[in-house]
mmCIF file with all atom_site columns, C-alpha atoms in Angstrom:
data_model
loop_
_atom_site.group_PDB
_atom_site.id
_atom_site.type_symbol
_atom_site.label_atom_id
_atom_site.label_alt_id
_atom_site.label_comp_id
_atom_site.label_asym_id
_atom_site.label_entity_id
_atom_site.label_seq_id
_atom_site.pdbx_PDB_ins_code
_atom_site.Cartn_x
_atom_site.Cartn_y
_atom_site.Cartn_z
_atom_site.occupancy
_atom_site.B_iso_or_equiv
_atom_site.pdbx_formal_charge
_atom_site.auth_seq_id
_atom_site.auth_comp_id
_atom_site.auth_asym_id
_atom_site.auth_atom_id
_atom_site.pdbx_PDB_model_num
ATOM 1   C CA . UNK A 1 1   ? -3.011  -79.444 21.603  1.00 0.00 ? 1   UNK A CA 1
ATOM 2   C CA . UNK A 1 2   ? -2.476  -75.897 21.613  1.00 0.00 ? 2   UNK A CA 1
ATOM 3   C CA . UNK A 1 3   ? -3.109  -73.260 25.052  1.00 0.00 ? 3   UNK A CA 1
ATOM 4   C CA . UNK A 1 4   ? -5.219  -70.892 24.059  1.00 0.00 ? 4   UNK A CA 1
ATOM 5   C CA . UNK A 1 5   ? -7.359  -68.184 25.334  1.00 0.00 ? 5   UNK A CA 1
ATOM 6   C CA . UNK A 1 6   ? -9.817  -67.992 22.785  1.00 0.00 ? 6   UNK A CA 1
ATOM 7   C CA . UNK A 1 7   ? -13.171 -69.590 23.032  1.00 0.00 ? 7   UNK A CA 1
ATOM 8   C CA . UNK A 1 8   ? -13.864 -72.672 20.804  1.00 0.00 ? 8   UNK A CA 1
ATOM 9   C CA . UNK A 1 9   ? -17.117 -74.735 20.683  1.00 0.00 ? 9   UNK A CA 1
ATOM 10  C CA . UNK A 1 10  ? -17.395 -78.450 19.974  1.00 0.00 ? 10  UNK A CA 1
ATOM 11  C CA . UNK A 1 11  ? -20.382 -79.227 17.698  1.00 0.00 ? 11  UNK A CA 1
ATOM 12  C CA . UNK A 1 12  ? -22.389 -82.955 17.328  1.00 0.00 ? 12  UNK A CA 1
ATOM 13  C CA . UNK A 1 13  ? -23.085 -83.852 13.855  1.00 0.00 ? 13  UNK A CA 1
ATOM 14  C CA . UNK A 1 14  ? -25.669 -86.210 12.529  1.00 0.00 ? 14  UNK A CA 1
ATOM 15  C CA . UNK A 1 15  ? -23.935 -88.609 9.598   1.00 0.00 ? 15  UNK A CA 1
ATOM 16  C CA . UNK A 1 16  ? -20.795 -89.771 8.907   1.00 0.00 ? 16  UNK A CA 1
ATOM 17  C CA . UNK A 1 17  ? -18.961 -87.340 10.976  1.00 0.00 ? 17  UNK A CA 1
ATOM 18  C CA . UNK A 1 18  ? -18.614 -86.959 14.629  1.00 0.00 ? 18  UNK A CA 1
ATOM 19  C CA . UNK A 1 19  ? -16.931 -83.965 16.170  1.00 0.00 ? 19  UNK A CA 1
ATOM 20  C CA . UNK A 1 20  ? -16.574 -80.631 14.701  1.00 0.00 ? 20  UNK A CA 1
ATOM 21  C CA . UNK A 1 21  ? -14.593 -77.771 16.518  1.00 0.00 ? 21  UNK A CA 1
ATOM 22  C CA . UNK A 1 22  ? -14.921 -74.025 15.259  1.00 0.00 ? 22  UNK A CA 1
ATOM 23  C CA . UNK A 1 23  ? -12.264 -71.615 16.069  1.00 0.00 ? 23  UNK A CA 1
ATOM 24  C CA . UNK A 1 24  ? -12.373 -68.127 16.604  1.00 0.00 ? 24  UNK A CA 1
ATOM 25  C CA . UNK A 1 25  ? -8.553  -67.358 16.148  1.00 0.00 ? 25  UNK A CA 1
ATOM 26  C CA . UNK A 1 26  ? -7.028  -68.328 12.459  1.00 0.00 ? 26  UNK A CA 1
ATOM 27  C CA . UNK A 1 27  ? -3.876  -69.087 14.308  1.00 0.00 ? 27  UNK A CA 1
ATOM 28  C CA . UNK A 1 28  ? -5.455  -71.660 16.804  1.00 0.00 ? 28  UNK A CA 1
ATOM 29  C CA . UNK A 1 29  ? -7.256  -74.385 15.213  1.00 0.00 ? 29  UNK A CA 1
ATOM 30  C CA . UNK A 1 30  ? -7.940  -77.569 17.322  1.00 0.00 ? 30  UNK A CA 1
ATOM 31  C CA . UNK A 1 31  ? -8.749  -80.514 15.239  1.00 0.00 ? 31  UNK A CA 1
ATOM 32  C CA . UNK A 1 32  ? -10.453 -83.477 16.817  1.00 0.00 ? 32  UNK A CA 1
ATOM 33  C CA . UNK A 1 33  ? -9.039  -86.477 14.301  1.00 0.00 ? 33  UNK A CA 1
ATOM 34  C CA . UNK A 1 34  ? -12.571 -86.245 12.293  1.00 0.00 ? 34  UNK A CA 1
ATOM 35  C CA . UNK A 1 35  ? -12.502 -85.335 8.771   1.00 0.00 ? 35  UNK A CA 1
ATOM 36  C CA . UNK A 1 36  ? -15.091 -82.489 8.953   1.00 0.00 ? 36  UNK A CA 1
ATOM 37  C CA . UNK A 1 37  ? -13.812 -79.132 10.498  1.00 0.00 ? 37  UNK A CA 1
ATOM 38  C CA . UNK A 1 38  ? -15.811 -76.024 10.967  1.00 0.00 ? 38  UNK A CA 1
ATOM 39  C CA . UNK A 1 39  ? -13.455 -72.560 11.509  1.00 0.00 ? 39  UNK A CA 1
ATOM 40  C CA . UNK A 1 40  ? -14.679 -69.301 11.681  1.00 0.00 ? 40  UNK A CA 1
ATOM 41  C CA . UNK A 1 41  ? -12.350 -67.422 9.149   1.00 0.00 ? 41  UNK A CA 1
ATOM 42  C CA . UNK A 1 42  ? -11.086 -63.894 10.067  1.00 0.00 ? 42  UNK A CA 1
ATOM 43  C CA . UNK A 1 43  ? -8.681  -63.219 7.496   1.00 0.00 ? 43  UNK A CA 1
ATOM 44  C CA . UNK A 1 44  ? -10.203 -60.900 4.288   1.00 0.00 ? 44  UNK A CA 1
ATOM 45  C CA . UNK A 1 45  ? -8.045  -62.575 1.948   1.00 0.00 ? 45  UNK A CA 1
ATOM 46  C CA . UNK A 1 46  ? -9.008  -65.926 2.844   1.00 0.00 ? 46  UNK A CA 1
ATOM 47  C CA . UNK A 1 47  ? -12.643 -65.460 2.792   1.00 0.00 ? 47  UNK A CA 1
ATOM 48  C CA . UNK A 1 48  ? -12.371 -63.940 -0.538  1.00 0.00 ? 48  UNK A CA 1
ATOM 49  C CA . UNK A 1 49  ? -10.074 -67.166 -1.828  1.00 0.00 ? 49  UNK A CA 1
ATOM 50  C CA . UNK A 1 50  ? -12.394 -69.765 -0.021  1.00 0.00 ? 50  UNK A CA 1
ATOM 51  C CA . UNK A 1 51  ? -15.895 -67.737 -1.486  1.00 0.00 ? 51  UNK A CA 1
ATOM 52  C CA . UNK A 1 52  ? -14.485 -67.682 -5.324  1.00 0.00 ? 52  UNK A CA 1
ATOM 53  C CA . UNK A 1 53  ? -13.212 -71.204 -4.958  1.00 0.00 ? 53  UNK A CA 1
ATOM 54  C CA . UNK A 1 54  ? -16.275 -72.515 -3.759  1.00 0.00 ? 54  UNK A CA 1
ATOM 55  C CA . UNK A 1 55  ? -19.429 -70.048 -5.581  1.00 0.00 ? 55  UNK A CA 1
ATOM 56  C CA . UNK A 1 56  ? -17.521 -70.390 -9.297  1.00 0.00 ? 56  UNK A CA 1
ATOM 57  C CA . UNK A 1 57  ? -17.721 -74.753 -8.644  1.00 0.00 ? 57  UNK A CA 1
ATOM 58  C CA . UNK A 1 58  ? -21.953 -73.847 -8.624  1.00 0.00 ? 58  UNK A CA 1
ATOM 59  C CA . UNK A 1 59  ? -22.777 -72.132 -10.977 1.00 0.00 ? 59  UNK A CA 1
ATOM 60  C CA . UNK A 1 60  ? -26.618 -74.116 -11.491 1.00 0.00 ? 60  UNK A CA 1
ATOM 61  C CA . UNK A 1 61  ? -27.088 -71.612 -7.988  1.00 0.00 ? 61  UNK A CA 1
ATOM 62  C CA . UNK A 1 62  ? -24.284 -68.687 -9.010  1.00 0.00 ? 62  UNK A CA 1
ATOM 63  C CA . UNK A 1 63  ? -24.530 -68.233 -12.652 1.00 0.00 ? 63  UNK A CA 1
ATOM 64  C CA . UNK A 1 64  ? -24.943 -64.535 -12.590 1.00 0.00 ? 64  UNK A CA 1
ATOM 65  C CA . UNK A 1 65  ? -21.069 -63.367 -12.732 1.00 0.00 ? 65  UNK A CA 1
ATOM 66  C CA . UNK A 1 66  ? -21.913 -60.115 -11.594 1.00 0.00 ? 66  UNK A CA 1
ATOM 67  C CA . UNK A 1 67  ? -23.381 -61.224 -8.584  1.00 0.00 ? 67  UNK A CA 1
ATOM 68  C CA . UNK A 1 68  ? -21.274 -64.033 -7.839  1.00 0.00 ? 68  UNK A CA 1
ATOM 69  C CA . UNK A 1 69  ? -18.568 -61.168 -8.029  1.00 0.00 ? 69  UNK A CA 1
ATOM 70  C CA . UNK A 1 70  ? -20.459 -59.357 -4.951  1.00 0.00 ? 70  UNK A CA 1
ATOM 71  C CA . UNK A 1 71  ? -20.899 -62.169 -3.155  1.00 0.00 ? 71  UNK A CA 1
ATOM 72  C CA . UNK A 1 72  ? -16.947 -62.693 -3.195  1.00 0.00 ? 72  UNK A CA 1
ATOM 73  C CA . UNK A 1 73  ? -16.045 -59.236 -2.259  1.00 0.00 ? 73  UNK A CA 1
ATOM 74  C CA . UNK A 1 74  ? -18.402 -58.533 -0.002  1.00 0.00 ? 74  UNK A CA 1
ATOM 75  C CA . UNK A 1 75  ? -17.395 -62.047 2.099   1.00 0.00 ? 75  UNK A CA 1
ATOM 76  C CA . UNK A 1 76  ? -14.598 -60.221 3.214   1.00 0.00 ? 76  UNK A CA 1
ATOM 77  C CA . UNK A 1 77  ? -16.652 -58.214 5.417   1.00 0.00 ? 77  UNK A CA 1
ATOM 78  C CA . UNK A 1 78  ? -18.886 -60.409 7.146   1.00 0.00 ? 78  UNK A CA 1
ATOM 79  C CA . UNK A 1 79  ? -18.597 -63.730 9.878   1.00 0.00 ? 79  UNK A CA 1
ATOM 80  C CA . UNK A 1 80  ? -17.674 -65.981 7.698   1.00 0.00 ? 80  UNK A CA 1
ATOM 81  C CA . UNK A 1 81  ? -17.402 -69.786 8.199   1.00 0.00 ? 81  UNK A CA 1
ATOM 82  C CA . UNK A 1 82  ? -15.829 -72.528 6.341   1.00 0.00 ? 82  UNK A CA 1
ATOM 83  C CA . UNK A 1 83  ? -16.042 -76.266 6.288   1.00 0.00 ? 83  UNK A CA 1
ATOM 84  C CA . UNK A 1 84  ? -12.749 -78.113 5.547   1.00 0.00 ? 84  UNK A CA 1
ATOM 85  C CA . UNK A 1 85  ? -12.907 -81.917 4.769   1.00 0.00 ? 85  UNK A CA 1
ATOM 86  C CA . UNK A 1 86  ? -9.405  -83.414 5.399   1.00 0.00 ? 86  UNK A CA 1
ATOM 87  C CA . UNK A 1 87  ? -8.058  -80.018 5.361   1.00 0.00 ? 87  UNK A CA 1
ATOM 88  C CA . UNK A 1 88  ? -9.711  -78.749 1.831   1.00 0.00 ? 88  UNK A CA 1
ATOM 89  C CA . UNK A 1 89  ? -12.629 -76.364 1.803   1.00 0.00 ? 89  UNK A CA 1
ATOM 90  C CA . UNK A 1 90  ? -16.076 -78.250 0.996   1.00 0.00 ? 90  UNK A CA 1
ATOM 91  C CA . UNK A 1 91  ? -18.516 -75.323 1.817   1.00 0.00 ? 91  UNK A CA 1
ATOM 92  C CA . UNK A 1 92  ? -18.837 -71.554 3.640   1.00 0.00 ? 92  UNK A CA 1
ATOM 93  C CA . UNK A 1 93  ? -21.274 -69.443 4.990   1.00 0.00 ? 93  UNK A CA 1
ATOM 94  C CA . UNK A 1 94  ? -21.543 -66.070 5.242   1.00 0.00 ? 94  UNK A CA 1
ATOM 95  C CA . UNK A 1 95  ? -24.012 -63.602 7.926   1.00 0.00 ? 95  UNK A CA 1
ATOM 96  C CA . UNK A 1 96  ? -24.211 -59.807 7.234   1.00 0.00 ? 96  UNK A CA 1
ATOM 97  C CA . UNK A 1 97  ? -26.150 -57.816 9.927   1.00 0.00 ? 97  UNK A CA 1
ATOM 98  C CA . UNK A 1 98  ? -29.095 -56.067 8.718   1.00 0.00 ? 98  UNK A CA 1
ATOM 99  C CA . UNK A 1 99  ? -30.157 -54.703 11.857  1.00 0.00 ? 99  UNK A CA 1
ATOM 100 C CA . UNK A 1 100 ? -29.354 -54.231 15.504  1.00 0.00 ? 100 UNK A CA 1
ATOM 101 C CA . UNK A 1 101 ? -30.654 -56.988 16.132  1.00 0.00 ? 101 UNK A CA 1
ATOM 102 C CA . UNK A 1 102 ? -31.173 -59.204 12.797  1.00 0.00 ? 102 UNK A CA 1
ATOM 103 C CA . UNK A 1 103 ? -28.628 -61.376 10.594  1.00 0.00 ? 103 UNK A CA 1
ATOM 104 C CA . UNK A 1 104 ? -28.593 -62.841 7.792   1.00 0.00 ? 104 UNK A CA 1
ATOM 105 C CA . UNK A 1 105 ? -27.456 -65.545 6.262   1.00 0.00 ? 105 UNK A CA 1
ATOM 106 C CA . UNK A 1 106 ? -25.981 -63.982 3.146   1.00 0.00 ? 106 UNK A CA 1
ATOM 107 C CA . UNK A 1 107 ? -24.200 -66.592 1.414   1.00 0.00 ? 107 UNK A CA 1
ATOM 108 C CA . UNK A 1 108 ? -23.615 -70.082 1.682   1.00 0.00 ? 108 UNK A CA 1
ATOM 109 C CA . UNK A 1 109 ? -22.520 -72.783 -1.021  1.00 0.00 ? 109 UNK A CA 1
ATOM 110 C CA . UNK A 1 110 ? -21.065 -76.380 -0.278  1.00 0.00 ? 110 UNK A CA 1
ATOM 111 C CA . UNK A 1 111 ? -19.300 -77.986 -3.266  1.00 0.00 ? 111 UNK A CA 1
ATOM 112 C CA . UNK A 1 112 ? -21.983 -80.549 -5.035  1.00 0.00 ? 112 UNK A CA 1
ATOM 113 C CA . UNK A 1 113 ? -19.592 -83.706 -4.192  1.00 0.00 ? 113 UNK A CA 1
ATOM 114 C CA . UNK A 1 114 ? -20.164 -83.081 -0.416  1.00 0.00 ? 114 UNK A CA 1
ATOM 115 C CA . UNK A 1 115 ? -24.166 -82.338 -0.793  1.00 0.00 ? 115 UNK A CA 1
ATOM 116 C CA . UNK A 1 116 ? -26.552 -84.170 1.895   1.00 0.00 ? 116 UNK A CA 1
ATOM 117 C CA . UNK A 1 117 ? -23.664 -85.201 3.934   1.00 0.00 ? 117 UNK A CA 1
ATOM 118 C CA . UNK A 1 118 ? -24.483 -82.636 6.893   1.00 0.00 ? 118 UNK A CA 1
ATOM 119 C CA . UNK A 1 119 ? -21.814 -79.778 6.010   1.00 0.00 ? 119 UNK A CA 1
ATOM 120 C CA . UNK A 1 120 ? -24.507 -77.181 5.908   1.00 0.00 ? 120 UNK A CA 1
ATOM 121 C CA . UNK A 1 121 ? -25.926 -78.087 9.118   1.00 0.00 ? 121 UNK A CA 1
ATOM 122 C CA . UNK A 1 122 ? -22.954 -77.836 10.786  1.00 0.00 ? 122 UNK A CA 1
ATOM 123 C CA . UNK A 1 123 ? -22.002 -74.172 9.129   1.00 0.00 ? 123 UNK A CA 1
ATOM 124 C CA . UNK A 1 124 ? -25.314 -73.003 10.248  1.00 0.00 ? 124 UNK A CA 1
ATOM 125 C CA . UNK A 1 125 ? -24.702 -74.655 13.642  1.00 0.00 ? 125 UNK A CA 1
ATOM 126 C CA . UNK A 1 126 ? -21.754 -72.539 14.519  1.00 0.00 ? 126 UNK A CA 1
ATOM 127 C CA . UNK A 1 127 ? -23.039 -69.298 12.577  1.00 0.00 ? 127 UNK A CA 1
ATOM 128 C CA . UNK A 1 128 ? -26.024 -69.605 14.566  1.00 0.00 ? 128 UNK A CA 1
ATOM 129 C CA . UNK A 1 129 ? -24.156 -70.368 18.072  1.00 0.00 ? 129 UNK A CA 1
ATOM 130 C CA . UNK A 1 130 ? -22.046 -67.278 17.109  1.00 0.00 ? 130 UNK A CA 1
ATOM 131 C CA . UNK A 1 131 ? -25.072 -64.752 16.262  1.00 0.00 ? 131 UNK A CA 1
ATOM 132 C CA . UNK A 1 132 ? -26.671 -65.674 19.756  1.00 0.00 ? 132 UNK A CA 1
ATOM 133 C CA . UNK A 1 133 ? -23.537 -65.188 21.344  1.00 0.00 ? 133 UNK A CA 1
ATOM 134 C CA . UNK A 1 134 ? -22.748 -61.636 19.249  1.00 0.00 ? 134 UNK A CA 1
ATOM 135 C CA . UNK A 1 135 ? -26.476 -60.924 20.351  1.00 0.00 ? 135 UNK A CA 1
ATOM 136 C CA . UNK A 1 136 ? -28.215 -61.046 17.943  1.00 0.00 ? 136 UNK A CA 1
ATOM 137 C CA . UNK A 1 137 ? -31.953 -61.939 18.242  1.00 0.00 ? 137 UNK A CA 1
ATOM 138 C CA . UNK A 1 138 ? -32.967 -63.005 14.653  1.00 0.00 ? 138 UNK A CA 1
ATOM 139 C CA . UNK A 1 139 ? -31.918 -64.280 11.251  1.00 0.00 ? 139 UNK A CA 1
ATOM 140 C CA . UNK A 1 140 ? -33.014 -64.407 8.045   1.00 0.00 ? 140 UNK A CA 1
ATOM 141 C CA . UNK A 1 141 ? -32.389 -65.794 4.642   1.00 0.00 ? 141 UNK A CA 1
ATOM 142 C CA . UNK A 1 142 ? -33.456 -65.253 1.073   1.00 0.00 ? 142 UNK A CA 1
ATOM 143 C CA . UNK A 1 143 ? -33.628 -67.654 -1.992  1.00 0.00 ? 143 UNK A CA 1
ATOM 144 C CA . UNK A 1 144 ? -36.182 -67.924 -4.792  1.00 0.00 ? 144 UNK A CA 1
ATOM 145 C CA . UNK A 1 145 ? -39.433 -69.028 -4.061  1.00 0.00 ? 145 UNK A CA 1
ATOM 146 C CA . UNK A 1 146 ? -40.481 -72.833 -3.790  1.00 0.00 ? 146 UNK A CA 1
ATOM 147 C CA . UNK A 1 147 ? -41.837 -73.859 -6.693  1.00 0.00 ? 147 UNK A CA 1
ATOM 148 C CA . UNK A 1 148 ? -39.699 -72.178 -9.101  1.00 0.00 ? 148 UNK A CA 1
ATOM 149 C CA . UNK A 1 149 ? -36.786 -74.181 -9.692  1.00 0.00 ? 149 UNK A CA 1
ATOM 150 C CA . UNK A 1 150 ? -36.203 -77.979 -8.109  1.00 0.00 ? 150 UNK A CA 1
ATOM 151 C CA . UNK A 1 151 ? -32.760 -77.132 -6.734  1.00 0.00 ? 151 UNK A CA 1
ATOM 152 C CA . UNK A 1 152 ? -34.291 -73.949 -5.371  1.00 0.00 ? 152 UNK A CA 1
ATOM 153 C CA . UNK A 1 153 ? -37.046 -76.410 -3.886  1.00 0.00 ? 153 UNK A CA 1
ATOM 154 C CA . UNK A 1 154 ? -34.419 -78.620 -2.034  1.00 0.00 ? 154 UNK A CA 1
ATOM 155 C CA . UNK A 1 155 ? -32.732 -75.242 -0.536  1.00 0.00 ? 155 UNK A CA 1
ATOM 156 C CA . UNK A 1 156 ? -36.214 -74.151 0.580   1.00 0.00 ? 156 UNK A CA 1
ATOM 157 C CA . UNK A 1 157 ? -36.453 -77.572 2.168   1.00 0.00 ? 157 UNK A CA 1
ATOM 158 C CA . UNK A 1 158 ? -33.248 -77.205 3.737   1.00 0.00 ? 158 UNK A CA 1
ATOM 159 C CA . UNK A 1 159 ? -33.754 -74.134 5.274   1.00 0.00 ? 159 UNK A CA 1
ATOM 160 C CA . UNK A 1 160 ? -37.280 -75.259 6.927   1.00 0.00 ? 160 UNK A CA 1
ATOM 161 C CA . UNK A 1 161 ? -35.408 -78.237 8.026   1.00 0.00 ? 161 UNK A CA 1
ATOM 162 C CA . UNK A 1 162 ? -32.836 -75.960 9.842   1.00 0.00 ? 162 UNK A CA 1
ATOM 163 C CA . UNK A 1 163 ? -36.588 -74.170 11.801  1.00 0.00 ? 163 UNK A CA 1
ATOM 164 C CA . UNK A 1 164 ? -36.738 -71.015 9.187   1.00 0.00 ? 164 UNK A CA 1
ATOM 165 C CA . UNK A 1 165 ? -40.397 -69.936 8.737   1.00 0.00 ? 165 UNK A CA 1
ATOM 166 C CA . UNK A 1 166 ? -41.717 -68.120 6.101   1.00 0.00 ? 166 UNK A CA 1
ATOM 167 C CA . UNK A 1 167 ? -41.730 -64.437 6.318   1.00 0.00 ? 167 UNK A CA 1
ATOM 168 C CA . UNK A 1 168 ? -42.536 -62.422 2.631   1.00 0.00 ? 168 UNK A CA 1
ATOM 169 C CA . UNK A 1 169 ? -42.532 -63.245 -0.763  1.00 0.00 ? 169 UNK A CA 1
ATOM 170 C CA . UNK A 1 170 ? -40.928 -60.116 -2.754  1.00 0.00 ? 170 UNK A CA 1
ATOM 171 C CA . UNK A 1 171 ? -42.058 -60.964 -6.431  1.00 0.00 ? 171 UNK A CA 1
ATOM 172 C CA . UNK A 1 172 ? -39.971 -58.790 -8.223  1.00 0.00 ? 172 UNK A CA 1
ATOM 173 C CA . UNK A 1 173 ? -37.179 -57.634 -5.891  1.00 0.00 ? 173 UNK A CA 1
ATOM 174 C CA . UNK A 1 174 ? -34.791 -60.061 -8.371  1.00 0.00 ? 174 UNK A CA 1
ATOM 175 C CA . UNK A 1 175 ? -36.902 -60.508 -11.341 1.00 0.00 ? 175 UNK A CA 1
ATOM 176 C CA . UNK A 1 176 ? -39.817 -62.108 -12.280 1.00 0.00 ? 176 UNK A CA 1
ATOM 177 C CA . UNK A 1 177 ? -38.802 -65.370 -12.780 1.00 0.00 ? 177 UNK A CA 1
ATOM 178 C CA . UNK A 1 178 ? -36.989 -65.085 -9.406  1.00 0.00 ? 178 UNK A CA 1
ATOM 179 C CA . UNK A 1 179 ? -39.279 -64.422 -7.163  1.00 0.00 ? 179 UNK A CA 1
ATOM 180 C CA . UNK A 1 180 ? -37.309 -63.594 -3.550  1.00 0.00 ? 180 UNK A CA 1
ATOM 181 C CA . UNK A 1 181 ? -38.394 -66.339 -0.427  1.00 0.00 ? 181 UNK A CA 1
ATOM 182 C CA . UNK A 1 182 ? -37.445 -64.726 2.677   1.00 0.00 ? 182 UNK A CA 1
ATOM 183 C CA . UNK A 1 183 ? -37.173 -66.496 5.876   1.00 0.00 ? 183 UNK A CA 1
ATOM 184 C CA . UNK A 1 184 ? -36.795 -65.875 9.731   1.00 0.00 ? 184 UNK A CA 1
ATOM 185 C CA . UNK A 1 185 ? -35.812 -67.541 12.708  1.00 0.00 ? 185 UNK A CA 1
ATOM 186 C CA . UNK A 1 186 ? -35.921 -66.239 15.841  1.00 0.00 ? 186 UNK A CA 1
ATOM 187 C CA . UNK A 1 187 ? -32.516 -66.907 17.666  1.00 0.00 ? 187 UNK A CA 1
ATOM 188 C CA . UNK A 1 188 ? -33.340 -66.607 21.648  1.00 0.00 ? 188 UNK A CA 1
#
């Protein structure tokens, strides 16, 4: 195991896998002998490469190519974290501050063959743990309203799951037909 000076947190999962470790140097990664790994991913060019891989495998949820597009580029930017199942990326999240003391959870996508296995609880474990620790005091997500479209329900569901309440319904901020669900959580 390597010596290192940077901080890493260990993270319980529910399911099939039992120790995750998240890393906050891309040169340091400590990996516990399970086959899900969280890492916080600092490098531009590997945010980019892990977003397009993972966003163009879903398209039911990133259809749009123009907005898939600005998800991609503007992952470069953010905290960005990425689950790796025996080494190969199965998921990310993104969080973009939107205020001194708000993020939010931009972006996230897990590939469909690793759905309901507890990937996205663990990303938003560590991006939350991270946000508290950056100092932030709230988060908040947006996805089309419940009722709209069933795999839209089960990410509604997901997020209440993860203690999200609902905050505003924007009817028309995407379109009609996509009516925007945002959600809050306070972090402290």
């Amino acid at each position: 195991m390597a010596n290192c000076s940077h901080a890493s947190s260990i993270f319980k999962i529910k399911g099939s896998y039992n120790l995750t470790t998240i890393s906050y140097s891309p040169k340091i990664h400590i990996d516990t002998g399970s086959k899900l790994m969280i890492k916080q991913i600092l490098n531009n060019d590997d945010k980019q490469k892990i977003a397009r891989m993972i966003l163009e495998a879903l398209p039911e949820w990133f259809g749009i190519p123009e907005a898939t597009e600005e998800y991609i580029m503007e992952s470069a930017e953010q905290l960005f974290f990425a689950a790796f199942i025996d080494g190969k990326a199965a998921g990310f999240l993104c969080l973009k501050e939107t205020g001194r003391d708000t993020v939010e959870l931009a972006v996230m996508g897990i590939l469909k063959d690793f759905h309901h296995q507890g990937i996205g609880r663990a990303l938003f474990t560590a991006a939350k743990e991270t946000a508290l620790k950056k100092g932030y005091s709230f988060m908040q997500v947006k996805t089309v309203k419940l009722g709209c479209y069933k795999i839209y329900d089960d990410t509604n569901r997901f997020y209440l799951s993860l203690g999200f309440k609902e905050f505003e319904v924007l009817p028309t901020l995407w379109d009609k037909h996509n009516p925007c669900q945002i959600y809050v959580m306070a972090l402290k």
